Short mmCIF file of C-alpha atoms in Angstrom, two decimals:
data_model
loop_
_atom_site.label_atom_id
_atom_site.label_comp_id
_atom_site.label_asym_id
_atom_site.label_seq_id
_atom_site.Cartn_x
_atom_site.Cartn_y
_atom_site.Cartn_z
CA MET A 178 -15.09 -20.51 -19.78
CA SER A 179 -16.19 -24.05 -18.99
CA GLU A 180 -19.32 -24.93 -17.08
CA VAL A 181 -17.63 -25.26 -13.73
CA VAL A 182 -17.58 -22.75 -10.88
CA ASN A 183 -14.58 -22.19 -8.59
CA ILE A 184 -15.26 -21.10 -5.02
CA PHE A 185 -12.42 -20.18 -2.65
CA VAL A 186 -13.42 -20.29 1.02
CA VAL A 187 -10.55 -18.58 2.81
CA PRO A 188 -9.97 -16.93 6.23
CA GLU A 189 -8.25 -13.92 4.61
CA PHE A 190 -7.53 -12.47 1.18
CA TYR A 191 -4.64 -10.02 0.81
CA GLU A 192 -3.16 -8.65 -2.38
CA PRO A 193 0.63 -8.82 -2.85
CA GLY A 194 2.21 -5.64 -1.55
CA LYS A 195 -0.29 -5.19 1.26
CA SER A 196 1.22 -5.04 4.74
CA LYS A 197 -0.48 -8.22 5.95
CA ALA A 198 0.27 -10.35 2.89
CA THR A 199 2.39 -13.38 3.83
CA GLY A 200 4.06 -15.71 1.35
CA GLY A 201 1.16 -18.17 1.54
CA GLN A 202 -1.44 -15.45 0.99
CA ILE A 203 0.49 -14.10 -1.99
CA SER A 204 0.49 -17.62 -3.45
CA ASN A 205 -3.26 -17.94 -2.85
CA TYR A 206 -3.82 -14.62 -4.60
CA HIS A 207 -2.03 -15.85 -7.73
CA LEU A 208 -3.81 -19.20 -7.52
CA ILE A 209 -7.19 -17.45 -7.52
CA LYS A 210 -6.23 -15.21 -10.44
CA ALA A 211 -5.07 -18.23 -12.44
CA ALA A 212 -8.23 -20.22 -11.66
CA ALA A 213 -10.42 -17.27 -12.64
CA LYS A 214 -8.96 -17.29 -16.16
CA THR A 215 -10.68 -20.60 -16.86
CA HIS A 216 -13.79 -20.70 -14.63
CA LYS A 217 -16.20 -18.30 -13.01
CA THR A 218 -14.76 -17.73 -9.54
CA TYR A 219 -15.99 -16.60 -6.13
CA ILE A 220 -13.98 -15.69 -3.02
CA ILE A 221 -15.61 -16.01 0.40
CA ALA A 222 -13.69 -14.28 3.23
CA PRO A 223 -14.26 -12.14 6.34
CA ASN A 224 -14.61 -8.49 5.33
CA GLN A 225 -12.04 -7.24 7.87
CA ARG A 226 -9.45 -9.64 6.43
CA ILE A 227 -9.69 -8.49 2.83
CA GLU A 228 -7.22 -6.02 1.30
CA VAL A 229 -7.34 -5.67 -2.47
CA SER A 230 -7.27 -2.86 -5.00
CA ASN A 231 -10.52 -1.42 -6.23
CA ASP A 232 -9.86 -2.72 -9.72
CA PHE A 233 -9.69 -6.41 -8.70
CA ASP A 234 -12.36 -7.83 -10.99
CA GLU A 235 -11.06 -11.31 -11.79
CA ALA A 236 -13.43 -12.91 -9.26
CA THR A 237 -16.53 -12.04 -7.24
CA ILE A 238 -15.58 -11.25 -3.66
CA VAL A 239 -18.22 -12.23 -1.09
CA ARG A 240 -17.50 -10.37 2.15
CA LEU A 241 -18.56 -11.92 5.44
CA ASP A 242 -19.52 -9.43 8.14
CA ILE A 243 -17.82 -11.05 11.14
CA LYS A 244 -16.86 -8.94 14.14
CA ARG A 245 -14.49 -11.46 15.69
CA THR A 246 -12.11 -13.56 13.58
CA THR A 247 -9.47 -14.69 16.08
CA GLY A 248 -9.41 -17.37 18.78
CA PHE A 249 -11.83 -20.26 19.16
CA ILE A 250 -14.95 -18.11 18.83
CA GLY A 251 -13.56 -16.34 15.78
CA ARG A 252 -12.68 -19.62 14.09
CA GLN A 253 -16.18 -20.98 14.71
CA CYS A 254 -17.75 -17.79 13.36
CA ILE A 255 -15.73 -18.02 10.17
CA VAL A 256 -16.65 -21.68 9.67
CA THR A 257 -20.37 -21.14 10.37
CA ARG A 258 -20.76 -18.02 8.23
CA SER A 259 -18.65 -19.47 5.39
CA LYS A 260 -20.76 -22.62 5.38
CA LYS A 261 -23.99 -20.60 5.12
CA LYS A 262 -22.72 -18.34 2.34
CA LEU A 263 -21.24 -21.25 0.39
CA ALA A 264 -24.61 -23.03 0.45
CA GLU A 265 -26.30 -19.88 -0.86
CA ILE A 266 -23.87 -19.54 -3.77
CA ILE A 267 -24.21 -23.20 -4.75
CA ALA A 268 -28.01 -22.92 -4.66
CA SER A 269 -27.98 -19.74 -6.76
CA GLU A 270 -25.80 -21.08 -9.57
CA LYS A 271 -27.39 -22.68 -12.60
CA ILE A 272 -24.17 -24.60 -13.15
CA ASN A 273 -24.00 -27.54 -10.76
CA LYS A 274 -20.33 -28.46 -10.95
CA PHE A 275 -17.98 -26.90 -8.42
CA ASN A 276 -14.29 -26.83 -7.50
CA ILE A 277 -14.31 -25.63 -3.89
CA PHE A 278 -11.01 -24.63 -2.28
CA TYR A 279 -10.37 -24.42 1.48
CA THR A 280 -7.37 -23.50 3.61
CA THR A 281 -6.47 -23.54 7.34
CA THR A 282 -9.50 -22.26 9.31
CA THR A 283 -12.06 -23.09 6.63
CA ILE A 284 -11.06 -26.71 5.99
CA PRO A 285 -13.85 -28.20 8.23
CA VAL A 286 -16.44 -26.45 6.02
CA SER A 287 -15.80 -29.08 3.34
CA LEU A 288 -17.46 -31.79 5.44
CA SER A 289 -20.87 -30.19 4.82
CA PHE A 290 -20.56 -30.31 1.05
CA LYS A 291 -20.38 -33.83 -0.31
CA SER A 292 -21.68 -34.50 -3.80
CA LYS A 293 -20.61 -36.22 -6.97
CA ASN A 294 -20.53 -32.80 -8.62
CA ILE A 295 -18.40 -31.13 -5.95
CA ARG A 296 -14.64 -31.43 -5.70
CA ASN A 297 -13.31 -30.37 -2.30
CA ILE A 298 -9.72 -29.15 -2.66
CA ILE A 299 -7.53 -28.33 0.35
CA ILE A 300 -4.75 -25.77 -0.08
CA CYS A 301 -1.98 -26.59 2.41
CA ARG A 302 0.87 -24.07 2.56
CA ALA A 303 1.68 -24.08 6.28
CA TYR A 304 1.34 -26.13 9.46
CA GLU A 305 -1.66 -24.56 11.25
CA GLU A 306 -3.87 -27.61 10.86
CA PHE A 307 -1.08 -30.13 11.52
CA ILE A 308 -1.85 -29.85 15.21
CA TYR A 309 -4.80 -32.17 14.48
CA GLY A 310 -2.62 -34.76 12.72
CA ARG A 311 0.11 -37.20 13.80
CA TRP A 312 2.93 -34.64 13.65
CA THR A 313 3.43 -30.87 13.86
CA PRO A 314 6.50 -28.64 14.17
CA ILE A 315 4.44 -26.00 15.99
CA LYS A 316 5.14 -25.97 19.72
CA GLU A 317 2.23 -24.99 21.96
CA HIS A 318 1.30 -25.59 25.58
CA PHE A 319 -0.24 -29.05 25.84
CA LEU A 320 -3.42 -27.71 27.48
CA ARG A 321 -3.94 -25.36 24.56
CA VAL A 322 -3.41 -28.22 22.13
CA ILE A 323 -5.95 -30.39 23.97
CA ALA A 324 -8.48 -27.54 23.94
CA LYS A 325 -8.04 -27.05 20.19
CA LYS A 326 -8.45 -30.76 19.47
CA ILE A 327 -11.60 -30.95 21.58
CA ALA A 328 -13.05 -27.95 19.76
CA ASP A 329 -12.11 -29.40 16.36
CA ARG A 330 -13.85 -32.73 17.14
CA GLY A 331 -11.80 -34.55 14.52
CA ARG A 332 -13.22 -32.47 11.67
CA THR A 333 -9.86 -31.49 10.19
CA LYS A 334 -8.71 -35.13 10.03
CA ARG A 335 -11.96 -36.15 8.34
CA ALA A 336 -11.68 -33.28 5.89
CA TYR A 337 -8.19 -34.39 4.84
CA ALA A 338 -9.33 -38.01 4.57
CA THR A 339 -12.22 -37.12 2.26
CA ALA A 340 -10.58 -34.34 0.21
CA SER A 341 -10.71 -34.75 -3.56
CA ASP A 342 -7.34 -33.05 -3.93
CA ILE A 343 -4.68 -31.45 -1.74
CA ILE A 344 -2.46 -28.69 -3.14
CA VAL A 345 0.92 -28.23 -1.40
CA ASN A 346 3.80 -25.87 -2.11
CA SER A 347 6.74 -28.29 -1.94
CA LYS A 348 7.68 -31.96 -2.10
CA TRP A 349 8.65 -31.70 1.56
CA LEU A 350 5.17 -30.55 2.52
CA ALA A 351 3.62 -33.31 0.41
CA GLN A 352 5.52 -35.88 2.47
CA ALA A 353 4.55 -34.12 5.70
CA VAL A 354 0.85 -34.22 4.75
CA GLU A 355 1.05 -37.91 3.87
CA TYR A 356 2.73 -38.63 7.21
CA SER A 357 0.42 -36.49 9.34
CA PHE A 358 -2.95 -37.39 7.83
CA SER A 359 -4.69 -40.38 6.30
CA ILE A 360 -5.50 -39.18 2.78
CA ASN A 361 -7.01 -40.74 -0.33
CA CYS A 362 -5.24 -38.68 -2.98
CA GLU A 363 -1.69 -37.84 -3.95
CA PRO A 364 -0.80 -34.25 -2.97
CA TYR A 365 -0.37 -31.97 -5.97
CA VAL A 366 2.89 -29.98 -5.71
CA LEU A 367 2.39 -26.41 -6.90
CA TYR A 368 5.42 -24.25 -6.19
CA PRO A 369 4.73 -20.64 -5.18
CA PRO A 370 4.89 -18.39 -8.24
CA LEU A 371 7.44 -15.67 -8.84
CA ASP A 372 5.85 -12.42 -9.95
CA ILE A 373 8.97 -10.31 -10.22
CA LYS A 374 8.83 -7.46 -12.71
CA ARG A 375 12.42 -6.40 -13.02
CA SER A 376 13.29 -2.82 -13.84
CA PHE A 377 16.94 -3.82 -14.08
CA ILE A 378 19.11 -6.69 -15.20
CA PRO A 379 20.63 -8.64 -12.27
CA ARG A 380 24.36 -8.01 -12.09
CA ALA A 381 27.29 -9.14 -10.03
CA LYS A 382 27.85 -6.84 -7.08
CA ALA A 383 31.52 -7.56 -6.54
CA GLU A 384 32.30 -3.87 -7.05
CA ILE A 385 30.27 -2.87 -3.99
CA LYS A 386 32.77 -1.80 -1.38
CA ASN A 387 30.60 -2.54 1.61
CA PHE A 388 29.37 -6.11 1.50
CA VAL A 389 25.75 -6.36 2.73
CA PHE A 390 23.90 -9.42 4.01
CA GLY A 391 20.10 -9.44 4.08
CA PHE A 392 17.59 -11.32 6.22
CA VAL A 393 13.80 -11.26 6.64
CA ASN A 394 12.76 -11.42 10.28
CA ARG A 395 9.40 -12.75 11.46
CA GLY A 396 10.53 -14.11 14.79
CA GLU A 397 13.13 -16.39 16.34
CA TYR A 398 12.02 -19.43 14.32
CA LYS A 399 13.38 -17.63 11.24
CA GLY A 400 16.86 -17.91 12.75
CA LEU A 401 17.27 -14.42 14.16
CA ASN A 402 19.61 -15.55 16.97
CA LEU A 403 22.02 -17.19 14.53
CA TYR A 404 21.89 -14.15 12.24
CA LEU A 405 22.80 -11.84 15.11
CA LYS A 406 25.60 -14.19 16.16
CA LEU A 407 26.99 -14.09 12.61
CA ALA A 408 26.76 -10.29 12.62
CA GLY A 409 28.82 -10.26 15.80
CA ARG A 410 31.41 -12.47 14.14
CA TYR A 411 31.78 -10.05 11.17
CA PRO A 412 31.61 -6.54 12.74
CA THR A 413 32.90 -4.72 9.63
CA ILE A 414 30.13 -6.10 7.40
CA THR A 415 26.61 -4.69 7.31
CA PHE A 416 23.79 -7.09 8.23
CA LYS A 417 20.37 -5.74 7.26
CA VAL A 418 17.18 -6.92 8.95
CA TYR A 419 13.92 -6.53 7.04
CA GLY A 420 10.52 -7.02 8.64
CA ASP A 421 10.28 -7.19 12.42
CA GLU A 422 12.90 -5.18 14.29
CA ALA A 423 15.85 -7.02 15.81
CA CYS A 424 16.65 -5.81 19.32
CA THR A 425 20.43 -5.68 19.53
CA LYS A 426 23.30 -3.34 20.40
CA LEU A 427 25.42 -4.49 17.44
CA SER A 428 26.46 -1.44 15.41
CA ASN A 429 26.54 -3.31 12.08
CA ILE A 430 22.88 -4.38 12.30
CA GLN A 431 20.53 -2.15 10.31
CA ASN A 432 16.80 -2.50 10.98
CA CYS A 433 15.11 -1.58 7.71
CA GLY A 434 11.48 -2.44 8.45
CA TRP A 435 9.23 -3.88 5.77
CA GLN A 436 10.44 -3.03 2.27
CA ASP A 437 9.38 -4.05 -1.22
CA ARG A 438 11.28 -6.90 -2.80
CA HIS A 439 13.10 -4.73 -5.33
CA THR A 440 14.50 -2.56 -2.54
CA MET A 441 15.60 -5.54 -0.44
CA PHE A 442 17.36 -7.44 -3.17
CA SER A 443 18.90 -4.46 -4.94
CA GLU A 444 20.69 -3.18 -1.83
CA CYS A 445 22.06 -6.54 -0.63
CA SER A 446 25.00 -8.66 -1.78
CA CYS A 447 23.75 -11.98 -0.38
CA PHE A 448 20.69 -13.21 1.48
CA LEU A 449 20.67 -15.55 4.48
CA VAL A 450 17.72 -17.80 5.41
CA PRO A 451 18.82 -19.54 8.65
CA SER A 452 15.38 -20.87 9.65
CA VAL A 453 15.41 -23.18 12.65
CA TRP A 454 12.16 -24.97 11.85
CA PRO A 455 11.06 -26.82 8.68
CA GLU A 456 9.82 -24.08 6.38
CA PRO A 457 7.06 -25.42 4.11
CA PHE A 458 8.96 -23.84 1.22
CA GLY A 459 10.97 -20.59 1.20
CA ARG A 460 9.74 -17.76 -1.02
CA VAL A 461 12.57 -15.40 0.00
CA ALA A 462 15.15 -17.86 -1.31
CA ILE A 463 13.68 -18.22 -4.80
CA GLU A 464 13.03 -14.49 -5.08
CA ALA A 465 16.62 -13.64 -4.14
CA ASN A 466 17.84 -16.29 -6.61
CA ALA A 467 15.69 -14.73 -9.31
CA TYR A 468 17.33 -11.36 -8.63
CA GLY A 469 20.71 -12.96 -9.19
CA LEU A 470 21.77 -13.05 -5.55
CA PRO A 471 23.47 -16.00 -3.85
CA VAL A 472 21.42 -17.36 -0.93
CA VAL A 473 22.49 -19.48 2.03
CA THR A 474 19.68 -21.55 3.55
CA SER A 475 19.15 -24.04 6.34
CA LYS A 476 18.89 -27.72 5.46
CA CYS A 477 15.36 -28.15 6.71
CA GLY A 478 11.83 -28.41 5.38
CA GLY A 479 11.27 -27.19 1.85
CA LEU A 480 14.21 -24.74 1.84
CA PRO A 481 16.55 -27.09 -0.11
CA GLU A 482 13.95 -27.10 -2.93
CA ALA A 483 13.88 -23.30 -2.94
CA ASN A 484 17.63 -22.73 -3.23
CA TYR A 485 19.14 -23.45 -6.63
CA ASP A 486 22.70 -23.65 -5.29
CA LYS A 487 22.65 -26.84 -3.22
CA ASN A 488 26.18 -26.13 -2.01
CA LEU A 489 24.99 -23.03 -0.16
CA SER A 490 23.05 -24.76 2.59
CA CYS A 491 23.89 -25.53 6.21
CA PRO A 492 22.58 -27.68 9.06
CA VAL A 493 20.19 -25.86 11.36
CA ASN A 494 21.93 -23.69 13.98
CA ASP A 495 25.38 -25.03 13.05
CA PHE A 496 27.33 -21.81 13.55
CA ILE A 497 30.63 -23.24 12.32
CA ALA A 498 29.05 -24.47 9.08
CA TRP A 499 27.41 -21.06 8.50
CA GLU A 500 30.68 -19.30 9.20
CA GLU A 501 32.43 -21.51 6.65
CA LYS A 502 29.81 -20.73 3.99
CA ILE A 503 30.05 -17.00 4.62
CA ASN A 504 33.86 -17.10 4.38
CA TYR A 505 33.52 -19.05 1.14
CA ILE A 506 31.15 -16.42 -0.29
CA LEU A 507 33.32 -13.48 0.80
CA HIS A 508 36.42 -14.99 -0.82
CA ASN A 509 34.72 -16.22 -4.01
CA TYR A 510 31.93 -13.71 -4.49
CA SER A 511 32.58 -12.79 -8.12
CA ALA A 512 32.49 -16.41 -9.29
CA ILE A 513 29.49 -17.29 -7.12
CA CYS A 514 27.57 -14.21 -8.26
CA GLY A 515 28.29 -15.02 -11.89
CA GLU A 516 26.79 -18.47 -11.40
CA SER A 517 23.85 -16.93 -9.55
CA LEU A 518 23.10 -14.69 -12.51
CA ILE A 519 22.90 -17.74 -14.75
CA ARG A 520 20.69 -19.52 -12.24
CA SER A 521 18.40 -16.52 -12.00
CA GLU A 522 17.07 -17.25 -15.47
CA SER A 523 16.48 -20.90 -14.57
CA THR A 524 14.75 -19.85 -11.36
CA THR A 525 12.44 -17.50 -13.22
CA LYS A 526 11.53 -20.22 -15.71
CA LYS A 527 10.88 -22.88 -13.07
CA PHE A 528 8.91 -20.69 -10.67
CA GLY A 529 7.54 -18.09 -13.06
CA ILE A 530 3.93 -16.95 -12.94
CA ASP A 531 3.28 -18.31 -16.45
CA ILE A 532 4.34 -21.83 -15.47
CA HIS A 533 2.25 -21.58 -12.29
CA ASP A 534 -0.85 -20.53 -14.25
CA LYS A 535 -0.45 -23.36 -16.75
CA LEU A 536 -0.17 -25.93 -13.96
CA ILE A 537 -3.31 -24.59 -12.28
CA GLN A 538 -5.29 -24.63 -15.49
CA ARG A 539 -4.08 -28.16 -16.22
CA LEU A 540 -5.16 -29.29 -12.75
CA LEU A 541 -8.59 -27.70 -13.07
CA GLU A 542 -9.16 -28.99 -16.59
CA PHE A 543 -8.24 -32.54 -15.57
CA LYS A 544 -10.33 -32.47 -12.41
CA SER A 545 -13.29 -30.84 -14.13
CA SER A 546 -13.33 -33.67 -16.64
CA THR A 547 -13.78 -36.19 -13.82
CA PHE A 548 -17.14 -34.81 -12.71
CA ALA A 549 -20.09 -37.17 -13.10
CA LYS A 550 -21.76 -36.67 -16.48
#
C-alpha cells in the first residue's frame, strides 16, 4: 500500500443486499472496497445508518453516535460530528497525505480541510445537493427550498468550486454538474459497477408461454402511472412490480415486493424503465442487460447510457411510443432476445466490477502522485 490514506465521510453505509441499500449506496460500497485495495481506508458514518456484515474488514469503520440524522438538525449533527472525527483521524495518522471523499450531506465538511496534502473528492450520484446550484430536477415547495439555502449558507456551492475532483456516474450527470455549479476540475465519469454472480447462463425466453414484464417501483417519478396504463392496455400479459407496492385494481399486476436481482431478472421476459425524471444513470437497465434481457427505457438523464439497445428507448410519458416498442418486442422477441444475449457479455465487460476497480485505482494513483513532495 502507498503512503496515502483514504477517508470516506458519508451519511450512510449499506452493504449490497441490505434492505436500505439504494443504487448509489451500492456503488459507494464498491468504490470503498476498490479504494481499500490500494490505500489504508477509513469510513466515517452515523452508527444508525450502517448495515454491513460482521466480516467487513476492508476498511476501518468509524461509527458516529448521532441520535437524529434527518431534517435540518440531523444534517447539521452529521456535518459537525463528521468534521470533529475527521480532524481526529488526520491528527492521529503518521502519514500526512489524504484522499477524502464526501457525498450529499457531508459535502460542506470539505471546507474545513484545506491543505496541499489533502485532496477533497466529491462523489455525486444523485441530485440532493443540486438544490443549491443553478438547476435541479427535484421539485419542492419554494419556502422549503429557501429555508434549505439559508441553512446551507452557500457552503455546498463553495465546496464544489474548491473540490479537487468530482466523481459522477454518467456523462449526463457530468454535464449537469458543470451546468449547476462553478467547478475547477473536469468531472470523472465512473459508471456504477455490475457485481452479478450468475448461477446460470442467460438464455432467450421465447418459450415462456406467459410473457412477463418487470418494473422496479420507488414512486411516481419512476414512471409508475405509465406502467399501470400499459398494463391496462395489455390485460392478458403479466406486469410485475418490484419494490414499493402499486395500488391498482388491475388483475394482471403482481406486486412482488423487494426481491434479489437474480429472482427479478430470471422470472421476467423484459424490463421497463419508464422514468419521468432525468435519472442520474440507471442501474436496473444495465443489470437487466447483463442478464440477457431486453430493456425499454425513457430518453432522459443517464438512462440512454445505461441501455445497450438504443432502439429500445422512448420519450418520457409518450404512451403511443411505449406501446409501439412493446408491440415490437412481443412480435420480435426471439430475435431481440438473441441480440440481448450477445450484448449481455459486452455489458458485463463495460460495467464489470474488475473494470470499475481498475479505474478507481488509476484515479487514486494519478491523484496521489500530484501531492506536494
